[in-house]
Amino acid sequence: MNSEHVRSITLGSVEVLRVIEWQGPFLPAHQLVPGFGAERWEENAGWLAPQHWVPESGLAAAALQTWVLRSGGRTVLVDTSVGNGRERPETPAFHQWQGDFLGRLAAAGVRPEDVDVVVNTHLHADHVGWNTTESDGEWVPTFPNAQYLLHAADDFHLGPGNSYGGGREAELIYQDSIEPVDRSGQLARWEGEHRIDENLVLESAPGHTPGSSVLRLESGGERAVFVGDLMHSPAQIIAPSCNSCWCVDPAQAAASRHRILERAAARRELVVPAHFGGAGALEVRRAPGGGFAIERWAAAFA
């Protein structure tokens, strides 16, 4: 299934659909990945521009998207983008966002009632927003039949258990995108590792947030790993020690990134970040000096 906003491939018995809500220039590159100096963006302009970096403006490019997995007769969503009409005063790009997320899902053949599992790779605004929609002045679960999966560490550290460790914005995110799902009995907190079905396993990868996670897919000899915000830019593949500006524990984030990329290179896993534009997913290989290089982009998603 390929359309303007929906791309798909099949890995083993699992259909993977990429549903793009928005993509384009987003944030100054030096701000997004502070450790990747201006000269390195210039040195790598030949492959970073224009899909991941815009030299004229110095802005990094990104995408807001979700990944739909049809696995074992069930429909699984990986992250739910920003959500419409949210109070996000500390993040102007997301404040009172209005997008067509549900329309894009419908174009992929997915109705809200069809979704069986929602994976929130971590508790940031652009990964949990469409967990809920507004009805009669209240936030209610968007996907009435789904189990929502959230790592217990994020639930604690960014929720009321730790007095909303991310400040006022974390409180707003929790109140409009997590609490309504918890009240409905649809929220499941997990730790360590959580198997969804015979093809899909969630695994902790902390650092970006305390409960950041990745979702591994293995079916019919084919493999992928959905890494959330483990990386915001392909620059972090060739420089895996460089964190994004939002990583709360830089050392742990870098360690998780190295570990996940090392395994992806060894096992030829398709690496699927949350925000890459262009083809959106790629295979990596080891490179001299302890870093990694891009083996190939997933042309089917471009």
JSON list of C-alpha atoms in Angstrom, two decimals, residues 200-290:
[
{"chain": "A", "resi": 200, "resn": "LEU", "atom": "CA", "xyz": [7.15, -8.34, 18.61]},
{"chain": "A", "resi": 201, "resn": "VAL", "atom": "CA", "xyz": [9.09, -7.65, 21.84]},
{"chain": "A", "resi": 202, "resn": "LEU", "atom": "CA", "xyz": [9.55, -4.38, 23.74]},
{"chain": "A", "resi": 203, "resn": "GLU", "atom": "CA", "xyz": [12.94, -3.77, 25.36]},
{"chain": "A", "resi": 204, "resn": "SER", "atom": "CA", "xyz": [14.22, -1.02, 27.66]},
{"chain": "A", "resi": 205, "resn": "ALA", "atom": "CA", "xyz": [16.70, 1.46, 26.14]},
{"chain": "A", "resi": 206, "resn": "PRO", "atom": "CA", "xyz": [16.89, 4.27, 28.71]},
{"chain": "A", "resi": 207, "resn": "GLY", "atom": "CA", "xyz": [18.67, 7.59, 28.49]},
{"chain": "A", "resi": 208, "resn": "HIS", "atom": "CA", "xyz": [16.56, 9.80, 26.26]},
{"chain": "A", "resi": 209, "resn": "THR", "atom": "CA", "xyz": [13.99, 9.42, 29.02]},
{"chain": "A", "resi": 210, "resn": "PRO", "atom": "CA", "xyz": [14.18, 7.05, 32.00]},
{"chain": "A", "resi": 211, "resn": "GLY", "atom": "CA", "xyz": [11.76, 4.64, 30.32]},
{"chain": "A", "resi": 212, "resn": "SER", "atom": "CA", "xyz": [12.69, 4.99, 26.65]},
{"chain": "A", "resi": 213, "resn": "SER", "atom": "CA", "xyz": [12.20, 1.70, 24.83]},
{"chain": "A", "resi": 214, "resn": "VAL", "atom": "CA", "xyz": [12.65, -0.01, 21.49]},
{"chain": "A", "resi": 215, "resn": "LEU", "atom": "CA", "xyz": [10.37, -2.49, 19.76]},
{"chain": "A", "resi": 216, "resn": "ARG", "atom": "CA", "xyz": [11.98, -5.49, 18.08]},
{"chain": "A", "resi": 217, "resn": "LEU", "atom": "CA", "xyz": [10.36, -7.31, 15.18]},
{"chain": "A", "resi": 218, "resn": "GLU", "atom": "CA", "xyz": [11.51, -10.76, 14.10]},
{"chain": "A", "resi": 219, "resn": "SER", "atom": "CA", "xyz": [9.53, -12.86, 11.64]},
{"chain": "A", "resi": 220, "resn": "GLY", "atom": "CA", "xyz": [10.46, -15.29, 8.89]},
{"chain": "A", "resi": 221, "resn": "GLY", "atom": "CA", "xyz": [14.15, -14.51, 9.22]},
{"chain": "A", "resi": 222, "resn": "GLU", "atom": "CA", "xyz": [13.60, -10.75, 8.79]},
{"chain": "A", "resi": 223, "resn": "ARG", "atom": "CA", "xyz": [14.23, -8.24, 11.55]},
{"chain": "A", "resi": 224, "resn": "ALA", "atom": "CA", "xyz": [13.58, -4.61, 12.43]},
{"chain": "A", "resi": 225, "resn": "VAL", "atom": "CA", "xyz": [13.98, -2.44, 15.50]},
{"chain": "A", "resi": 226, "resn": "PHE", "atom": "CA", "xyz": [11.75, 0.60, 16.08]},
{"chain": "A", "resi": 227, "resn": "VAL", "atom": "CA", "xyz": [13.99, 2.87, 18.12]},
{"chain": "A", "resi": 228, "resn": "GLY", "atom": "CA", "xyz": [11.79, 5.87, 18.98]},
{"chain": "A", "resi": 229, "resn": "ASP", "atom": "CA", "xyz": [13.99, 8.85, 19.83]},
{"chain": "A", "resi": 230, "resn": "LEU", "atom": "CA", "xyz": [17.20, 6.89, 20.27]},
{"chain": "A", "resi": 231, "resn": "MET", "atom": "CA", "xyz": [18.21, 9.02, 17.28]},
{"chain": "A", "resi": 232, "resn": "HIS", "atom": "CA", "xyz": [16.74, 12.24, 15.88]},
{"chain": "A", "resi": 233, "resn": "SER", "atom": "CA", "xyz": [19.13, 12.58, 12.94]},
{"chain": "A", "resi": 234, "resn": "PRO", "atom": "CA", "xyz": [21.20, 10.22, 10.77]},
{"chain": "A", "resi": 235, "resn": "ALA", "atom": "CA", "xyz": [24.18, 12.25, 12.00]},
{"chain": "A", "resi": 236, "resn": "GLN", "atom": "CA", "xyz": [23.92, 10.17, 15.18]},
{"chain": "A", "resi": 237, "resn": "ILE", "atom": "CA", "xyz": [24.60, 6.98, 13.24]},
{"chain": "A", "resi": 238, "resn": "ILE", "atom": "CA", "xyz": [28.06, 8.11, 12.19]},
{"chain": "A", "resi": 239, "resn": "ALA", "atom": "CA", "xyz": [28.54, 9.82, 15.58]},
{"chain": "A", "resi": 240, "resn": "PRO", "atom": "CA", "xyz": [26.64, 7.60, 18.05]},
{"chain": "A", "resi": 241, "resn": "SER", "atom": "CA", "xyz": [28.10, 9.35, 21.09]},
{"chain": "A", "resi": 242, "resn": "CYS", "atom": "CA", "xyz": [26.26, 12.55, 20.11]},
{"chain": "A", "resi": 243, "resn": "ASN", "atom": "CA", "xyz": [22.93, 12.98, 21.89]},
{"chain": "A", "resi": 244, "resn": "SER", "atom": "CA", "xyz": [19.93, 15.07, 21.04]},
{"chain": "A", "resi": 245, "resn": "CYS", "atom": "CA", "xyz": [19.17, 18.14, 23.11]},
{"chain": "A", "resi": 246, "resn": "TRP", "atom": "CA", "xyz": [16.32, 16.27, 24.85]},
{"chain": "A", "resi": 247, "resn": "CYS", "atom": "CA", "xyz": [18.28, 13.33, 26.31]},
{"chain": "A", "resi": 248, "resn": "VAL", "atom": "CA", "xyz": [17.89, 13.52, 30.09]},
{"chain": "A", "resi": 249, "resn": "ASP", "atom": "CA", "xyz": [20.80, 11.16, 30.82]},
{"chain": "A", "resi": 250, "resn": "PRO", "atom": "CA", "xyz": [23.41, 11.75, 28.09]},
{"chain": "A", "resi": 251, "resn": "ALA", "atom": "CA", "xyz": [25.78, 8.96, 29.12]},
{"chain": "A", "resi": 252, "resn": "GLN", "atom": "CA", "xyz": [23.03, 6.38, 29.34]},
{"chain": "A", "resi": 253, "resn": "ALA", "atom": "CA", "xyz": [21.44, 7.57, 26.08]},
{"chain": "A", "resi": 254, "resn": "ALA", "atom": "CA", "xyz": [24.75, 7.18, 24.24]},
{"chain": "A", "resi": 255, "resn": "ALA", "atom": "CA", "xyz": [25.27, 3.72, 25.77]},
{"chain": "A", "resi": 256, "resn": "SER", "atom": "CA", "xyz": [21.78, 2.62, 24.66]},
{"chain": "A", "resi": 257, "resn": "ARG", "atom": "CA", "xyz": [22.40, 4.00, 21.16]},
{"chain": "A", "resi": 258, "resn": "HIS", "atom": "CA", "xyz": [25.69, 2.12, 20.81]},
{"chain": "A", "resi": 259, "resn": "ARG", "atom": "CA", "xyz": [24.12, -1.11, 22.08]},
{"chain": "A", "resi": 260, "resn": "ILE", "atom": "CA", "xyz": [21.11, -0.99, 19.79]},
{"chain": "A", "resi": 261, "resn": "LEU", "atom": "CA", "xyz": [23.14, -0.02, 16.72]},
{"chain": "A", "resi": 262, "resn": "GLU", "atom": "CA", "xyz": [25.76, -2.70, 17.44]},
{"chain": "A", "resi": 263, "resn": "ARG", "atom": "CA", "xyz": [23.08, -5.37, 17.52]},
{"chain": "A", "resi": 264, "resn": "ALA", "atom": "CA", "xyz": [21.36, -3.94, 14.45]},
{"chain": "A", "resi": 265, "resn": "ALA", "atom": "CA", "xyz": [24.62, -4.10, 12.50]},
{"chain": "A", "resi": 266, "resn": "ALA", "atom": "CA", "xyz": [25.40, -7.64, 13.67]},
{"chain": "A", "resi": 267, "resn": "ARG", "atom": "CA", "xyz": [21.91, -8.99, 12.94]},
{"chain": "A", "resi": 268, "resn": "ARG", "atom": "CA", "xyz": [21.07, -6.88, 9.88]},
{"chain": "A", "resi": 269, "resn": "GLU", "atom": "CA", "xyz": [18.06, -5.35, 11.57]},
{"chain": "A", "resi": 270, "resn": "LEU", "atom": "CA", "xyz": [16.20, -2.59, 9.78]},
{"chain": "A", "resi": 271, "resn": "VAL", "atom": "CA", "xyz": [16.56, 0.46, 12.03]},
{"chain": "A", "resi": 272, "resn": "VAL", "atom": "CA", "xyz": [13.33, 2.49, 12.21]},
{"chain": "A", "resi": 273, "resn": "PRO", "atom": "CA", "xyz": [13.63, 5.82, 14.09]},
{"chain": "A", "resi": 274, "resn": "ALA", "atom": "CA", "xyz": [10.61, 7.90, 14.99]},
{"chain": "A", "resi": 275, "resn": "HIS", "atom": "CA", "xyz": [11.53, 11.11, 13.19]},
{"chain": "A", "resi": 276, "resn": "PHE", "atom": "CA", "xyz": [13.74, 10.46, 10.19]},
{"chain": "A", "resi": 277, "resn": "GLY", "atom": "CA", "xyz": [12.49, 12.01, 6.96]},
{"chain": "A", "resi": 278, "resn": "GLY", "atom": "CA", "xyz": [13.36, 10.70, 3.53]},
{"chain": "A", "resi": 279, "resn": "ALA", "atom": "CA", "xyz": [13.18, 6.92, 3.40]},
{"chain": "A", "resi": 280, "resn": "GLY", "atom": "CA", "xyz": [12.71, 6.91, 7.18]},
{"chain": "A", "resi": 281, "resn": "ALA", "atom": "CA", "xyz": [14.41, 3.55, 7.88]},
{"chain": "A", "resi": 282, "resn": "LEU", "atom": "CA", "xyz": [17.79, 2.03, 7.13]},
{"chain": "A", "resi": 283, "resn": "GLU", "atom": "CA", "xyz": [20.30, -0.74, 7.68]},
{"chain": "A", "resi": 284, "resn": "VAL", "atom": "CA", "xyz": [23.63, 0.03, 9.34]},
{"chain": "A", "resi": 285, "resn": "ARG", "atom": "CA", "xyz": [27.08, -1.52, 9.41]},
{"chain": "A", "resi": 286, "resn": "ARG", "atom": "CA", "xyz": [30.10, -1.07, 11.64]},
{"chain": "A", "resi": 287, "resn": "ALA", "atom": "CA", "xyz": [32.61, 1.56, 10.59]},
{"chain": "A", "resi": 288, "resn": "PRO", "atom": "CA", "xyz": [36.26, 2.15, 11.55]},
{"chain": "A", "resi": 289, "resn": "GLY", "atom": "CA", "xyz": [36.74, 4.05, 14.78]},
{"chain": "A", "resi": 290, "resn": "GLY", "atom": "CA", "xyz": [33.82, 2.55, 16.67]}
]
